[in-house]
Structures are given as structure tokens and as C-alpha cells.
CSV table of C-alpha atoms in Angstrom, one decimal:
chain,number,residue,atom,x,y,z
A,1,UNK,CA,28.8,15.0,-45.2
A,2,UNK,CA,25.0,16.5,-46.6
A,3,UNK,CA,26.8,19.5,-44.0
A,4,UNK,CA,29.9,19.6,-45.1
A,5,UNK,CA,29.1,19.7,-48.8
A,6,UNK,CA,26.7,22.4,-48.7
A,7,UNK,CA,28.8,24.8,-46.2
A,8,UNK,CA,32.2,24.1,-49.1
A,9,UNK,CA,29.1,24.8,-52.2
A,10,UNK,CA,28.6,28.0,-49.7
A,11,UNK,CA,31.6,29.0,-49.5
A,12,UNK,CA,32.7,28.4,-53.5
A,13,UNK,CA,29.3,30.8,-54.0
A,14,UNK,CA,30.3,33.9,-51.8
A,15,UNK,CA,34.2,33.5,-53.2
A,16,UNK,CA,33.0,33.9,-56.9
A,17,UNK,CA,30.1,37.1,-55.9
A,18,UNK,CA,33.5,39.2,-54.3
A,19,UNK,CA,35.0,38.5,-57.4
A,20,UNK,CA,32.3,39.6,-59.5
A,21,UNK,CA,31.6,42.6,-57.1
A,22,UNK,CA,35.0,44.3,-57.2
A,23,UNK,CA,35.2,43.9,-61.4
A,24,UNK,CA,32.0,46.1,-61.3
A,25,UNK,CA,32.3,48.3,-59.6
A,26,UNK,CA,34.1,51.2,-61.0
A,27,UNK,CA,37.9,52.0,-60.7
A,28,UNK,CA,38.9,55.5,-59.0
A,29,UNK,CA,40.8,58.4,-60.2
A,30,UNK,CA,43.3,58.8,-58.2
A,31,UNK,CA,43.7,62.3,-56.8
A,32,UNK,CA,47.1,63.8,-56.8
A,33,UNK,CA,48.4,64.6,-53.0
A,34,UNK,CA,50.8,66.7,-51.5
A,35,UNK,CA,53.4,64.9,-49.8
A,36,UNK,CA,53.7,64.2,-46.1
A,37,UNK,CA,55.2,65.9,-43.4
A,38,UNK,CA,56.5,63.6,-40.1
A,39,UNK,CA,55.3,64.7,-37.1
A,40,UNK,CA,58.0,64.8,-34.0
A,41,UNK,CA,57.3,61.3,-32.3
A,42,UNK,CA,54.9,61.5,-29.6
A,43,UNK,CA,56.7,60.7,-26.2
A,44,UNK,CA,56.2,57.1,-24.7
A,45,UNK,CA,53.4,57.1,-22.5
A,46,UNK,CA,53.1,55.5,-19.1
A,47,UNK,CA,53.3,51.6,-19.1
A,48,UNK,CA,50.2,50.2,-17.0
A,49,UNK,CA,49.0,47.5,-15.7
A,50,UNK,CA,47.8,44.6,-18.4
A,51,UNK,CA,44.1,43.7,-17.2
A,52,UNK,CA,42.9,41.2,-15.9
A,53,UNK,CA,41.5,38.9,-18.0
A,54,UNK,CA,37.6,38.9,-17.9
A,55,UNK,CA,36.0,35.4,-16.4
A,56,UNK,CA,34.3,33.3,-18.5
A,57,UNK,CA,30.1,33.4,-19.2
A,58,UNK,CA,28.9,30.7,-16.8
A,59,UNK,CA,26.7,28.5,-19.5
A,60,UNK,CA,23.5,29.1,-19.0
A,61,UNK,CA,21.6,26.6,-17.3
A,62,UNK,CA,18.6,26.2,-18.6
A,63,UNK,CA,17.2,23.9,-16.0
A,64,UNK,CA,18.1,26.3,-12.7
A,65,UNK,CA,14.6,27.0,-12.9
A,66,UNK,CA,12.9,23.4,-13.7
A,67,UNK,CA,11.1,21.3,-10.3
A,68,UNK,CA,11.7,17.1,-10.7
A,69,UNK,CA,9.3,16.8,-7.8
A,70,UNK,CA,6.9,13.9,-8.2
A,71,UNK,CA,8.0,13.0,-11.6
A,72,UNK,CA,8.3,9.2,-12.5
A,73,UNK,CA,10.6,7.5,-14.7
A,74,UNK,CA,10.2,5.1,-16.4
A,75,UNK,CA,12.7,2.8,-16.9
A,76,UNK,CA,13.6,0.2,-20.0
A,77,UNK,CA,16.9,-2.5,-19.7
A,78,UNK,CA,17.7,-6.2,-20.3
A,79,UNK,CA,19.3,-7.2,-16.8
A,80,UNK,CA,17.9,-10.4,-15.8
A,81,UNK,CA,17.7,-12.7,-12.8
A,82,UNK,CA,21.1,-11.5,-10.1
A,83,UNK,CA,21.5,-8.7,-12.6
A,84,UNK,CA,17.9,-7.2,-12.5
A,85,UNK,CA,17.7,-8.0,-8.6
A,86,UNK,CA,21.0,-5.5,-7.8
A,87,UNK,CA,19.5,-3.0,-10.1
A,88,UNK,CA,15.9,-3.5,-8.9
A,89,UNK,CA,17.4,-2.7,-4.9
A,90,UNK,CA,19.5,0.6,-6.6
A,91,UNK,CA,15.8,1.9,-7.6
A,92,UNK,CA,14.1,1.0,-4.2
A,93,UNK,CA,17.6,2.7,-2.2
A,94,UNK,CA,16.8,5.3,-4.6
A,95,UNK,CA,13.0,5.6,-4.4
A,96,UNK,CA,13.3,5.9,-0.9
A,97,UNK,CA,15.7,8.5,0.0
A,98,UNK,CA,15.7,11.2,-3.2
A,99,UNK,CA,14.2,14.0,-1.5
A,100,UNK,CA,12.3,15.6,-4.6
A,101,UNK,CA,9.4,11.9,-4.7
A,102,UNK,CA,10.3,10.5,-7.6
A,103,UNK,CA,10.1,7.3,-7.9
A,104,UNK,CA,11.9,5.4,-11.1
A,105,UNK,CA,10.5,2.1,-12.4
A,106,UNK,CA,11.9,0.1,-13.7
A,107,UNK,CA,10.7,-2.9,-16.5
A,108,UNK,CA,12.6,-5.0,-18.0
A,109,UNK,CA,12.2,-5.3,-21.8
A,110,UNK,CA,14.2,-8.3,-23.5
A,111,UNK,CA,17.6,-8.1,-24.7
A,112,UNK,CA,19.7,-5.3,-26.9
A,113,UNK,CA,17.9,-6.8,-29.9
A,114,UNK,CA,14.2,-6.6,-28.3
A,115,UNK,CA,15.1,-2.6,-26.5
A,116,UNK,CA,16.5,-1.6,-30.0
A,117,UNK,CA,13.0,-2.8,-32.2
A,118,UNK,CA,10.3,-1.4,-30.2
A,119,UNK,CA,12.4,1.5,-29.2
A,120,UNK,CA,11.8,2.4,-33.2
A,121,UNK,CA,8.2,2.1,-32.6
A,122,UNK,CA,8.2,4.5,-30.3
A,123,UNK,CA,10.4,7.1,-30.6
A,124,UNK,CA,8.8,10.8,-30.8
A,125,UNK,CA,5.7,9.0,-29.2
A,126,UNK,CA,4.2,9.7,-25.2
A,127,UNK,CA,5.5,6.0,-25.2
A,128,UNK,CA,8.5,6.0,-24.9
A,129,UNK,CA,10.0,5.1,-21.9
A,130,UNK,CA,12.4,8.6,-19.7
A,131,UNK,CA,15.7,6.6,-19.9
A,132,UNK,CA,16.8,3.3,-22.0
A,133,UNK,CA,19.1,1.4,-22.5
A,134,UNK,CA,21.0,1.5,-25.7
A,135,UNK,CA,24.2,1.4,-27.2
A,136,UNK,CA,26.4,3.9,-28.7
A,137,UNK,CA,25.1,2.9,-32.0
A,138,UNK,CA,21.6,2.2,-31.3
A,139,UNK,CA,21.3,5.5,-30.1
A,140,UNK,CA,23.2,7.2,-33.0
A,141,UNK,CA,20.0,6.0,-35.1
A,142,UNK,CA,17.3,7.0,-32.8
A,143,UNK,CA,18.8,10.4,-33.0
A,144,UNK,CA,18.4,10.1,-36.8
A,145,UNK,CA,14.7,11.0,-35.9
A,146,UNK,CA,16.1,13.7,-33.6
A,147,UNK,CA,14.7,11.2,-31.3
A,148,UNK,CA,16.9,11.6,-28.3
A,149,UNK,CA,17.7,14.2,-25.4
A,150,UNK,CA,21.0,15.7,-25.6
A,151,UNK,CA,21.7,15.4,-22.2
A,152,UNK,CA,25.0,17.7,-22.0
A,153,UNK,CA,22.6,20.5,-20.6
A,154,UNK,CA,21.3,18.5,-17.6
A,155,UNK,CA,25.8,16.8,-17.1
A,156,UNK,CA,26.5,20.9,-17.1
A,157,UNK,CA,24.1,22.5,-15.5
A,158,UNK,CA,25.5,24.3,-12.3
A,159,UNK,CA,22.6,23.2,-10.1
A,160,UNK,CA,22.1,19.6,-11.0
A,161,UNK,CA,25.1,18.0,-12.7
A,162,UNK,CA,28.4,17.7,-12.1
A,163,UNK,CA,31.2,18.5,-10.4
A,164,UNK,CA,34.8,19.0,-13.0
A,165,UNK,CA,35.6,16.4,-9.8
A,166,UNK,CA,33.4,14.4,-10.7
A,167,UNK,CA,33.8,14.0,-14.1
A,168,UNK,CA,37.5,13.9,-13.6
A,169,UNK,CA,36.9,10.5,-11.2
A,170,UNK,CA,35.6,8.8,-15.1
A,171,UNK,CA,37.1,6.6,-16.9
A,172,UNK,CA,38.2,9.0,-20.1
A,173,UNK,CA,37.6,6.6,-23.1
A,174,UNK,CA,34.3,5.2,-21.0
A,175,UNK,CA,33.2,9.6,-20.4
A,176,UNK,CA,33.7,11.1,-24.0
A,177,UNK,CA,31.6,7.2,-25.6
A,178,UNK,CA,28.3,8.3,-25.8
A,179,UNK,CA,29.5,12.3,-27.1
A,180,UNK,CA,28.6,12.3,-31.2
A,181,UNK,CA,30.3,14.1,-33.3
A,182,UNK,CA,27.8,13.6,-36.0
A,183,UNK,CA,25.6,15.2,-34.5
A,184,UNK,CA,27.6,18.4,-33.2
A,185,UNK,CA,29.0,17.0,-29.9
A,186,UNK,CA,25.6,16.1,-28.1
A,187,UNK,CA,25.7,14.1,-25.6
A,188,UNK,CA,23.3,11.0,-25.9
A,189,UNK,CA,23.9,8.9,-23.0
A,190,UNK,CA,26.4,8.3,-19.9
A,191,UNK,CA,27.7,4.8,-18.4
A,192,UNK,CA,26.4,3.5,-16.4
A,193,UNK,CA,28.4,0.1,-16.6
A,194,UNK,CA,31.3,-1.6,-19.4
A,195,UNK,CA,32.4,-5.1,-20.7
A,196,UNK,CA,35.8,-5.8,-21.7
A,197,UNK,CA,36.4,-8.9,-24.6
A,198,UNK,CA,38.7,-11.6,-23.0
A,199,UNK,CA,40.2,-14.1,-23.7
A,200,UNK,CA,38.8,-17.6,-21.5
A,201,UNK,CA,40.7,-20.4,-21.1
A,202,UNK,CA,41.2,-23.8,-18.8
A,203,UNK,CA,45.2,-23.2,-16.4
A,204,UNK,CA,45.3,-27.0,-16.0
A,205,UNK,CA,45.0,-27.6,-19.4
A,206,UNK,CA,47.5,-25.6,-20.5
A,207,UNK,CA,49.9,-27.4,-17.9
A,208,UNK,CA,49.2,-30.3,-18.9
A,209,UNK,CA,50.0,-29.7,-22.6
A,210,UNK,CA,53.2,-28.2,-21.4
A,211,UNK,CA,52.6,-24.4,-21.2
A,212,UNK,CA,52.6,-22.7,-18.2
A,213,UNK,CA,51.0,-19.0,-19.6
A,214,UNK,CA,48.3,-18.6,-21.8
A,215,UNK,CA,49.0,-17.6,-25.7
A,216,UNK,CA,50.1,-13.8,-26.3
A,217,UNK,CA,50.2,-13.9,-30.2
A,218,UNK,CA,47.4,-15.0,-33.0
A,219,UNK,CA,50.4,-18.0,-34.1
A,220,UNK,CA,51.0,-18.7,-30.8
A,221,UNK,CA,46.9,-19.6,-29.7
A,222,UNK,CA,46.5,-22.0,-33.0
A,223,UNK,CA,49.5,-23.7,-32.3
A,224,UNK,CA,48.1,-24.4,-28.2
A,225,UNK,CA,44.4,-24.7,-29.8
A,226,UNK,CA,45.5,-27.8,-32.1
A,227,UNK,CA,47.5,-29.0,-28.9
A,228,UNK,CA,44.2,-29.2,-26.6
A,229,UNK,CA,42.2,-30.8,-30.1
A,230,UNK,CA,44.7,-33.5,-29.9
A,231,UNK,CA,44.8,-34.0,-26.4
A,232,UNK,CA,41.8,-34.3,-24.2
A,233,UNK,CA,41.4,-32.4,-20.8
A,234,UNK,CA,41.8,-35.3,-17.9
A,235,UNK,CA,39.7,-33.3,-15.7
A,236,UNK,CA,36.6,-33.5,-18.4
A,237,UNK,CA,33.0,-34.2,-17.2
A,238,UNK,CA,31.9,-34.4,-20.9
A,239,UNK,CA,33.1,-36.6,-23.8
A,240,UNK,CA,35.2,-35.1,-27.0
A,241,UNK,CA,37.9,-32.1,-27.2
A,242,UNK,CA,39.0,-29.3,-29.3
A,243,UNK,CA,41.0,-26.1,-28.9
A,244,UNK,CA,38.7,-23.3,-29.5
A,245,UNK,CA,34.7,-23.0,-29.7
A,246,UNK,CA,33.4,-20.1,-31.6
A,247,UNK,CA,30.4,-17.9,-30.3
A,248,UNK,CA,29.6,-16.3,-33.7
A,249,UNK,CA,29.5,-12.6,-33.1
A,250,UNK,CA,30.3,-9.3,-34.6
A,251,UNK,CA,32.1,-8.3,-32.0
A,252,UNK,CA,35.0,-10.7,-32.4
A,253,UNK,CA,36.2,-10.3,-35.6
A,254,UNK,CA,36.6,-6.3,-34.3
A,255,UNK,CA,38.5,-7.6,-31.1
A,256,UNK,CA,40.7,-10.0,-33.6
A,257,UNK,CA,41.5,-6.6,-35.9
A,258,UNK,CA,41.8,-4.8,-32.7
A,259,UNK,CA,44.8,-7.2,-31.3
A,260,UNK,CA,46.1,-7.2,-34.4
A,261,UNK,CA,46.6,-2.9,-34.7
A,262,UNK,CA,44.0,-2.7,-37.1
A,263,UNK,CA,40.4,-1.3,-37.1
A,264,UNK,CA,36.6,-2.3,-39.1
A,265,UNK,CA,35.6,1.8,-39.5
A,266,UNK,CA,38.2,3.9,-40.2
A,267,UNK,CA,36.7,7.2,-38.7
A,268,UNK,CA,38.8,10.1,-41.2
A,269,UNK,CA,36.9,8.6,-44.0
A,270,UNK,CA,33.6,7.3,-41.7
A,271,UNK,CA,34.1,3.9,-44.0
A,272,UNK,CA,33.8,0.4,-43.1
A,273,UNK,CA,36.8,-1.1,-43.4
A,274,UNK,CA,35.6,-5.2,-42.5
A,275,UNK,CA,38.2,-6.1,-45.6
A,276,UNK,CA,41.2,-4.5,-43.7
A,277,UNK,CA,44.8,-6.9,-44.0
A,278,UNK,CA,44.4,-7.7,-40.3
A,279,UNK,CA,40.3,-8.6,-41.1
A,280,UNK,CA,42.0,-10.5,-43.6
A,281,UNK,CA,45.0,-11.9,-41.7
A,282,UNK,CA,42.5,-12.3,-38.5
A,283,UNK,CA,39.6,-14.8,-40.5
A,284,UNK,CA,42.2,-16.6,-42.4
A,285,UNK,CA,44.5,-17.6,-39.2
A,286,UNK,CA,40.6,-18.9,-37.7
A,287,UNK,CA,39.8,-20.6,-41.4
A,288,UNK,CA,43.1,-22.7,-40.6
A,289,UNK,CA,41.4,-23.6,-37.3
A,290,UNK,CA,38.4,-24.9,-38.6
A,291,UNK,CA,40.3,-26.9,-41.5
A,292,UNK,CA,42.2,-28.5,-39.5
A,293,UNK,CA,39.9,-29.5,-36.7
A,294,UNK,CA,41.9,-27.4,-34.2
A,295,UNK,CA,38.2,-25.2,-33.8
A,296,UNK,CA,35.0,-25.8,-33.9
A,297,UNK,CA,31.6,-23.9,-34.1
A,298,UNK,CA,29.1,-22.9,-30.5
A,299,UNK,CA,26.1,-24.5,-31.4
A,300,UNK,CA,23.7,-23.5,-28.8
A,301,UNK,CA,23.8,-19.7,-27.2
A,302,UNK,CA,25.6,-20.0,-24.4
A,303,UNK,CA,27.1,-24.0,-25.6
A,304,UNK,CA,30.9,-22.0,-24.8
A,305,UNK,CA,30.6,-21.0,-20.7
A,306,UNK,CA,29.3,-24.8,-20.6
A,307,UNK,CA,31.5,-26.5,-22.7
A,308,UNK,CA,34.4,-24.9,-20.7
A,309,UNK,CA,32.8,-25.6,-17.2
A,310,UNK,CA,33.0,-29.2,-18.8
A,311,UNK,CA,36.8,-28.8,-19.8
A,312,UNK,CA,35.7,-30.2,-23.4
A,313,UNK,CA,37.0,-26.3,-24.5
A,314,UNK,CA,40.4,-25.3,-23.9
A,315,UNK,CA,39.8,-22.0,-25.5
A,316,UNK,CA,36.7,-19.1,-26.0
A,317,UNK,CA,36.1,-15.1,-26.0
A,318,UNK,CA,33.8,-13.3,-24.9
A,319,UNK,CA,32.9,-10.7,-22.7
A,320,UNK,CA,34.0,-10.0,-19.0
A,321,UNK,CA,30.3,-9.7,-17.9
A,322,UNK,CA,30.2,-13.5,-18.4
A,323,UNK,CA,32.5,-13.8,-15.9
A,324,UNK,CA,29.9,-14.9,-13.2
A,325,UNK,CA,28.2,-17.3,-15.1
A,326,UNK,CA,32.2,-18.5,-16.5
A,327,UNK,CA,32.9,-19.1,-12.5
A,328,UNK,CA,29.3,-20.9,-12.8
A,329,UNK,CA,30.1,-23.1,-15.4
A,330,UNK,CA,32.9,-24.2,-14.0
A,331,UNK,CA,32.3,-25.1,-9.7
A,332,UNK,CA,29.4,-27.1,-11.6
A,333,UNK,CA,31.7,-28.7,-14.0
A,334,UNK,CA,35.2,-29.6,-14.5
A,335,UNK,CA,36.1,-27.1,-11.2
A,336,UNK,CA,39.7,-26.4,-12.4
A,337,UNK,CA,41.9,-23.3,-12.6
A,338,UNK,CA,40.9,-20.5,-15.0
A,339,UNK,CA,41.2,-17.4,-16.4
A,340,UNK,CA,41.5,-14.9,-19.0
A,341,UNK,CA,43.7,-12.9,-20.9
A,342,UNK,CA,44.5,-10.7,-23.7
A,343,UNK,CA,43.1,-11.3,-26.9
A,344,UNK,CA,46.1,-12.8,-28.8
A,345,UNK,CA,47.9,-9.7,-30.6
A,346,UNK,CA,50.6,-8.8,-32.4
A,347,UNK,CA,52.2,-5.2,-31.3
A,348,UNK,CA,54.0,-4.5,-28.2
A,349,UNK,CA,51.0,-4.2,-26.3
A,350,UNK,CA,47.6,-5.8,-26.2
A,351,UNK,CA,44.9,-3.6,-27.8
A,352,UNK,CA,41.4,-4.7,-25.9
A,353,UNK,CA,37.5,-4.7,-27.3
A,354,UNK,CA,35.7,-2.4,-24.3
A,355,UNK,CA,32.4,-1.7,-24.9
A,356,UNK,CA,28.9,-1.2,-23.3
A,357,UNK,CA,25.4,0.3,-23.6
A,358,UNK,CA,25.1,3.6,-22.0
A,359,UNK,CA,21.8,4.5,-20.2
A,360,UNK,CA,19.4,7.7,-22.3
A,361,UNK,CA,16.9,9.8,-22.4
A,362,UNK,CA,15.0,9.7,-25.0
A,363,UNK,CA,12.5,12.7,-26.0
A,364,UNK,CA,9.6,13.8,-26.0
A,365,UNK,CA,9.5,14.1,-22.5
A,366,UNK,CA,8.6,17.2,-20.4
A,367,UNK,CA,11.6,19.3,-18.8
A,368,UNK,CA,10.5,18.0,-15.2
A,369,UNK,CA,10.5,14.4,-16.2
A,370,UNK,CA,13.8,14.6,-18.7
A,371,UNK,CA,15.7,16.4,-15.2
A,372,UNK,CA,13.7,13.7,-12.8
A,373,UNK,CA,15.3,11.1,-15.2
A,374,UNK,CA,18.6,12.7,-15.1
A,375,UNK,CA,18.2,12.9,-11.4
A,376,UNK,CA,18.4,9.0,-11.1
A,377,UNK,CA,21.3,8.3,-13.9
A,378,UNK,CA,23.7,10.7,-11.5
A,379,UNK,CA,22.4,8.5,-8.4
A,380,UNK,CA,23.1,5.1,-10.5
A,381,UNK,CA,26.6,6.7,-11.6
A,382,UNK,CA,27.5,7.9,-8.3
A,383,UNK,CA,30.3,5.9,-6.2
A,384,UNK,CA,28.5,4.3,-4.0
A,385,UNK,CA,25.9,2.9,-6.3
A,386,UNK,CA,29.1,1.8,-8.6
A,387,UNK,CA,30.7,0.0,-5.8
A,388,UNK,CA,27.1,-2.2,-5.3
A,389,UNK,CA,27.0,-2.3,-8.8
A,390,UNK,CA,30.0,-4.0,-9.8
A,391,UNK,CA,30.5,-6.2,-7.1
A,392,UNK,CA,26.6,-7.2,-7.7
A,393,UNK,CA,27.4,-7.7,-11.4
A,394,UNK,CA,31.0,-8.0,-12.0
A,395,UNK,CA,30.4,-4.9,-15.1
A,396,UNK,CA,33.0,-2.7,-14.5
A,397,UNK,CA,32.3,0.3,-13.0
A,398,UNK,CA,32.6,3.3,-14.2
A,399,UNK,CA,33.6,5.7,-12.0
A,400,UNK,CA,38.0,5.4,-11.1
A,401,UNK,CA,37.6,5.9,-7.3
A,402,UNK,CA,35.9,3.0,-7.1
A,403,UNK,CA,38.4,0.2,-7.7
A,404,UNK,CA,39.0,1.2,-3.9
A,405,UNK,CA,36.1,-0.4,-2.8
A,406,UNK,CA,36.6,-3.8,-4.7
A,407,UNK,CA,39.7,-5.5,-2.8
A,408,UNK,CA,37.2,-8.1,-1.9
A,409,UNK,CA,36.1,-8.5,-5.5
A,410,UNK,CA,39.6,-8.7,-6.5
A,411,UNK,CA,40.5,-11.4,-4.6
A,412,UNK,CA,37.8,-13.5,-4.6
A,413,UNK,CA,37.6,-13.4,-8.7
A,414,UNK,CA,40.6,-13.1,-9.8
A,415,UNK,CA,39.6,-12.7,-13.5
A,416,UNK,CA,37.7,-9.9,-12.8
A,417,UNK,CA,40.9,-7.8,-11.9
A,418,UNK,CA,42.9,-9.1,-14.7
A,419,UNK,CA,39.9,-8.2,-16.9
A,420,UNK,CA,40.1,-4.5,-15.0
A,421,UNK,CA,43.8,-3.9,-15.9
A,422,UNK,CA,43.2,-4.4,-19.1
A,423,UNK,CA,40.9,-1.7,-19.6
A,424,UNK,CA,43.7,1.5,-19.9
A,425,UNK,CA,44.2,-0.5,-23.7
A,426,UNK,CA,40.1,-0.3,-24.6
A,427,UNK,CA,39.2,0.8,-27.9
A,428,UNK,CA,35.7,0.9,-29.0
A,429,UNK,CA,34.0,-0.9,-32.8
A,430,UNK,CA,32.4,1.9,-34.1
A,431,UNK,CA,29.2,4.5,-32.8
A,432,UNK,CA,27.3,4.7,-36.2
A,433,UNK,CA,23.8,4.7,-37.3
A,434,UNK,CA,23.1,1.1,-38.7
A,435,UNK,CA,26.0,-0.5,-37.1
A,436,UNK,CA,23.0,-3.3,-35.7
A,437,UNK,CA,22.6,-4.2,-39.3
A,438,UNK,CA,26.3,-4.6,-40.3
A,439,UNK,CA,27.0,-6.3,-37.2
A,440,UNK,CA,24.1,-9.7,-38.9
A,441,UNK,CA,25.6,-9.3,-42.1
A,442,UNK,CA,29.2,-9.9,-40.3
A,443,UNK,CA,28.4,-12.4,-38.4
A,444,UNK,CA,26.9,-13.8,-41.4
A,445,UNK,CA,30.4,-13.6,-43.1
A,446,UNK,CA,32.1,-15.4,-40.1
A,447,UNK,CA,30.1,-18.3,-40.6
A,448,UNK,CA,30.4,-18.8,-44.2
A,449,UNK,CA,34.1,-18.2,-43.8
A,450,UNK,CA,34.5,-21.2,-40.6
A,451,UNK,CA,32.7,-24.0,-44.0
A,452,UNK,CA,35.2,-22.8,-46.3
A,453,UNK,CA,34.5,-19.8,-48.0
A,454,UNK,CA,37.1,-17.3,-50.2
A,455,UNK,CA,37.9,-14.9,-47.3
A,456,UNK,CA,39.1,-11.9,-49.2
A,457,UNK,CA,35.9,-12.2,-51.3
A,458,UNK,CA,33.7,-13.0,-48.6
A,459,UNK,CA,34.8,-10.1,-46.5
A,460,UNK,CA,35.3,-7.5,-49.7
A,461,UNK,CA,31.3,-8.1,-50.5
A,462,UNK,CA,31.2,-7.9,-46.4
A,463,UNK,CA,32.0,-4.2,-46.5
A,464,UNK,CA,30.3,-3.1,-49.9
A,465,UNK,CA,27.3,-4.2,-48.2
A,466,UNK,CA,28.1,-1.6,-44.2
A,467,UNK,CA,29.7,0.9,-46.2
A,468,UNK,CA,25.9,0.8,-48.7
A,469,UNK,CA,23.4,0.2,-45.1
A,470,UNK,CA,25.6,3.3,-43.1
A,471,UNK,CA,24.8,5.5,-46.5
A,472,UNK,CA,21.1,4.9,-46.4
A,473,UNK,CA,20.5,5.3,-43.0
A,474,UNK,CA,22.4,8.3,-43.1
A,475,UNK,CA,19.7,9.3,-45.4
A,476,UNK,CA,16.8,7.2,-44.5
A,477,UNK,CA,14.2,7.5,-42.2
A,478,UNK,CA,14.1,4.7,-38.9
A,479,UNK,CA,13.4,1.7,-39.6
A,480,UNK,CA,10.9,-0.2,-39.2
A,481,UNK,CA,10.4,-2.4,-36.4
A,482,UNK,CA,9.6,-6.2,-36.2
A,483,UNK,CA,7.1,-7.2,-34.7
A,484,UNK,CA,8.5,-8.8,-31.2
A,485,UNK,CA,6.0,-11.5,-28.4
A,486,UNK,CA,6.7,-9.1,-25.3
A,487,UNK,CA,9.2,-10.6,-22.6
A,488,UNK,CA,8.8,-13.0,-20.5
A,489,UNK,CA,8.7,-10.9,-16.4
A,490,UNK,CA,11.7,-11.7,-14.6
A,491,UNK,CA,10.3,-9.3,-11.8
A,492,UNK,CA,7.9,-7.9,-11.0
A,493,UNK,CA,8.6,-3.1,-12.0
A,494,UNK,CA,10.3,-1.8,-8.6
A,495,UNK,CA,7.9,0.8,-7.4
A,496,UNK,CA,8.6,0.5,-3.5
A,497,UNK,CA,8.6,4.2,-1.8
A,498,UNK,CA,9.1,7.7,-2.3
């Protein structure tokens, strides 16, 4: 905003100055001239062959003469359990096979919020990692202090970067998500995986209720959820029943608004629109479901997965990254047929909330270290590693070519294939500075709404506060990190081989 105002002011000053100079200059007295005599026309020239257009100059490769040999790359990530084991295997393979003797040290640093908080305390210092997991809005916040490296020169390097064929292999929406127009087109991250927000449903319970398919519209969603609240699942392994267990996550209000054809951010005005008609209608429906006993609030983290697996709740809405955990919950619980579907929508096609953290390179390290880091990222996002990562993590791969190697996974987990096929319908939450803080107050607003607060005034207040946060973020220094306890390690850092 400041740059735009500055440019407009500068143009105005220059225009006024040109008028003043023109007005102050002396007026020339016209001299008498001789009448012009027409010269005979010259004979036409022989046609010539058009010149070949010049080849565009190749971009300068600032890393062409950089040697990454022997560098150590510290990688902060959030993966735990089986996913951490799979990531460690990829790291180990890279460490053992890369020709430059680069060693990647993968370090679990807690959840996304933990990593974000730690990064705020080390931005632009030697304590920052070489590679960090970050959502787009988090990278945008770091960049307020020039805390991230623009990866474009690495990605486009003729010597070290990606070929045009490689670039075309990435899902277009994924590949461009980390390029920030607000920072002059800088690439602040690179995608290793993505997830999608989906509706989980108990197919056996649906059949008992007389339905042969999950709901496709918000009205059907409420109707079936209320029917489930009145008729428990016959195979449940726990007492009680409800149609929809609501996990209060800020992505849910975005998903509901998207599914109605709306958004919660206006990219033309760069303002939040949490109080849009679509958001209001979504929250009014949710509030009605709570008032009528058709929905309940999740009371502990991942409790919706456990309750779904036990046959307590017919529906949940959550990330596709939870597919393996839902599968385990069902197998260990009521062991019923289940699946996933689009978030119930109002248009001709679904609109899906696709998200996922990328990996970025914090600023402040040597060109040699930055290049070594990129070479690992390039390896991590290549087809072979992506196939292994998708199968182990059940995240979605970022390369289209990987799908050819996933037939076994599609057959083993049909819900994964269903969600994978919804990727073309995806849009994203806003990658703007301070979105973490806007998400916090969005969750507070949703909690108030399901407890009876007026929907319109609550969303109006949320929208005002979110836009105030955005305005503050664009002019303020980085937020102060909150002290946290170090996370419990889930595996030893991998530093195997060179």
C-alpha cells in the first residue's frame, strides 16, 4: 500500500512540474518560411527479408560458480511418528547418495505454531535453520523483516534449477502458491506436499438412515446430521450419538465459505471478508445444528477421529492428512465402511480448501549453504522421493507424474483417491502476514457462535479485528515470540552418511 501511494504521489509531482516548466519557458516567435516544394517520390526499395528476432538473454545464474560441497543443512520440521520415520528415510538416502557430500540434519521442533514462534526469535541470525517448514502466511510474516531467501534464482538456475519439463510436472496451483506478489514476485517457499479439507462420513450409518450417498448441499448436510442424532448407529462401540462433531479450526469457516462460492478475503482490496453473505449463511446453519442437537463440539484434540471410529458421530470435517489416522480409528473401533466427500456446496461444482506448509530457506546463510539446501529440496520434491513420501505420509504429492505410481495406494485406501480427484477444485486461504493471529480470533468467534452469540455482529467484529491485525502487520516489526518449552523428541536427528 505504501509503495502504491508513493508512486502515485511521485507521478503527480512530476506531472505538475512538467506543466510549470512548460508555462515558464519563453514563447518562440515564428519565422517566415519559404513555401515547401515537393520532391519527386523515391523509387520503392527492394523488399528485404525480415530479421530473425534476437534470442532473449538468458538470466544471470548467480549460483553458477557456487560450490555446495561439504555443507550441513539443518531442517526444522513438524513431522512425527510414521511420517517422521519416512522423512528420515528420505534424508538418509540423500545424505548417502548426493555427490557433494551434503549432510541434512532433520530436527523435529514441535507443531506449526511452535516452529513459527521459534522462528520469530531467530530470524536473520545464525541460529535460524537452513530450511524450515512454514505455511505461506508465516513466510509472509517472516519476510516483513526480510527473513526469507527468494528462491527464484535457485529454482531458475540453468545449472542447479528445474527444467521447464520439471516445472510443468508440478500441479500449477501448488507450484505458484509460494510466489508473493506483495514482495515483488519473490518465491519464499517450495511445496513438498498438500492436503485438502474433506467431509468424513460413516457409509454404513448413512445406509441405516436410508441414504445411499453423502450430502452434496448444506441443507442435506443438516438434514442427515439431524437424522443421525435421532437414530444411533447400530454398530457403535460407545454410548451416545450425534450427526456432526465440529472441530473448531479456522480452516472450517474458510471451507464453508468456499463451498458456497464465497471467500473470507478480498484480493482486490486486500481485506478480510469474514462477514460475507456466504460466511454468515454458513455460521447460521452451524448454529442451527447446535441449537437443534444435531452437532456437538469436539472436546479434545483429535477427539473427532476417535468418536468417528467408534461410531459416535456420522460426520466430521477435517484434513485429508488425517486419512491414515481415521483408518486406524475405524479399524480399532466399530470397523464400518466409510469414505470422504466434498464439503457440501451450493454451486454446480465443489470448491475445496487446499492447504499445506511449504519449506523455505531463511535468510542469513552463505550462498554455499543456500545452494546445498536447495539441492535437498530439489531431491525431496523429485518424482521418486515424492512417490515414497506420498505412500508413507498419505499427503498428496506435488508432482502430477507421481499419480502413475500410486495405484496400490488408491486401491488400498479409496478415500485417498476420492480426495485426490478433488484437487482440481481447490482454492487457498490467504497467504498474508498475520493470518495466524486472524485464525486465533476466528476460532474464538466460531466458539461464541456455536454457544449462541449473534452471528452477524460476531462476524462483523471478527472482520474488523482481522483487518486491524493485517494493517498492523504490514507496518509493524515482527511479533514478539512467546516462550515455549522445548518439544519432546520423537526420533533422533538424522545425520547418516555423506
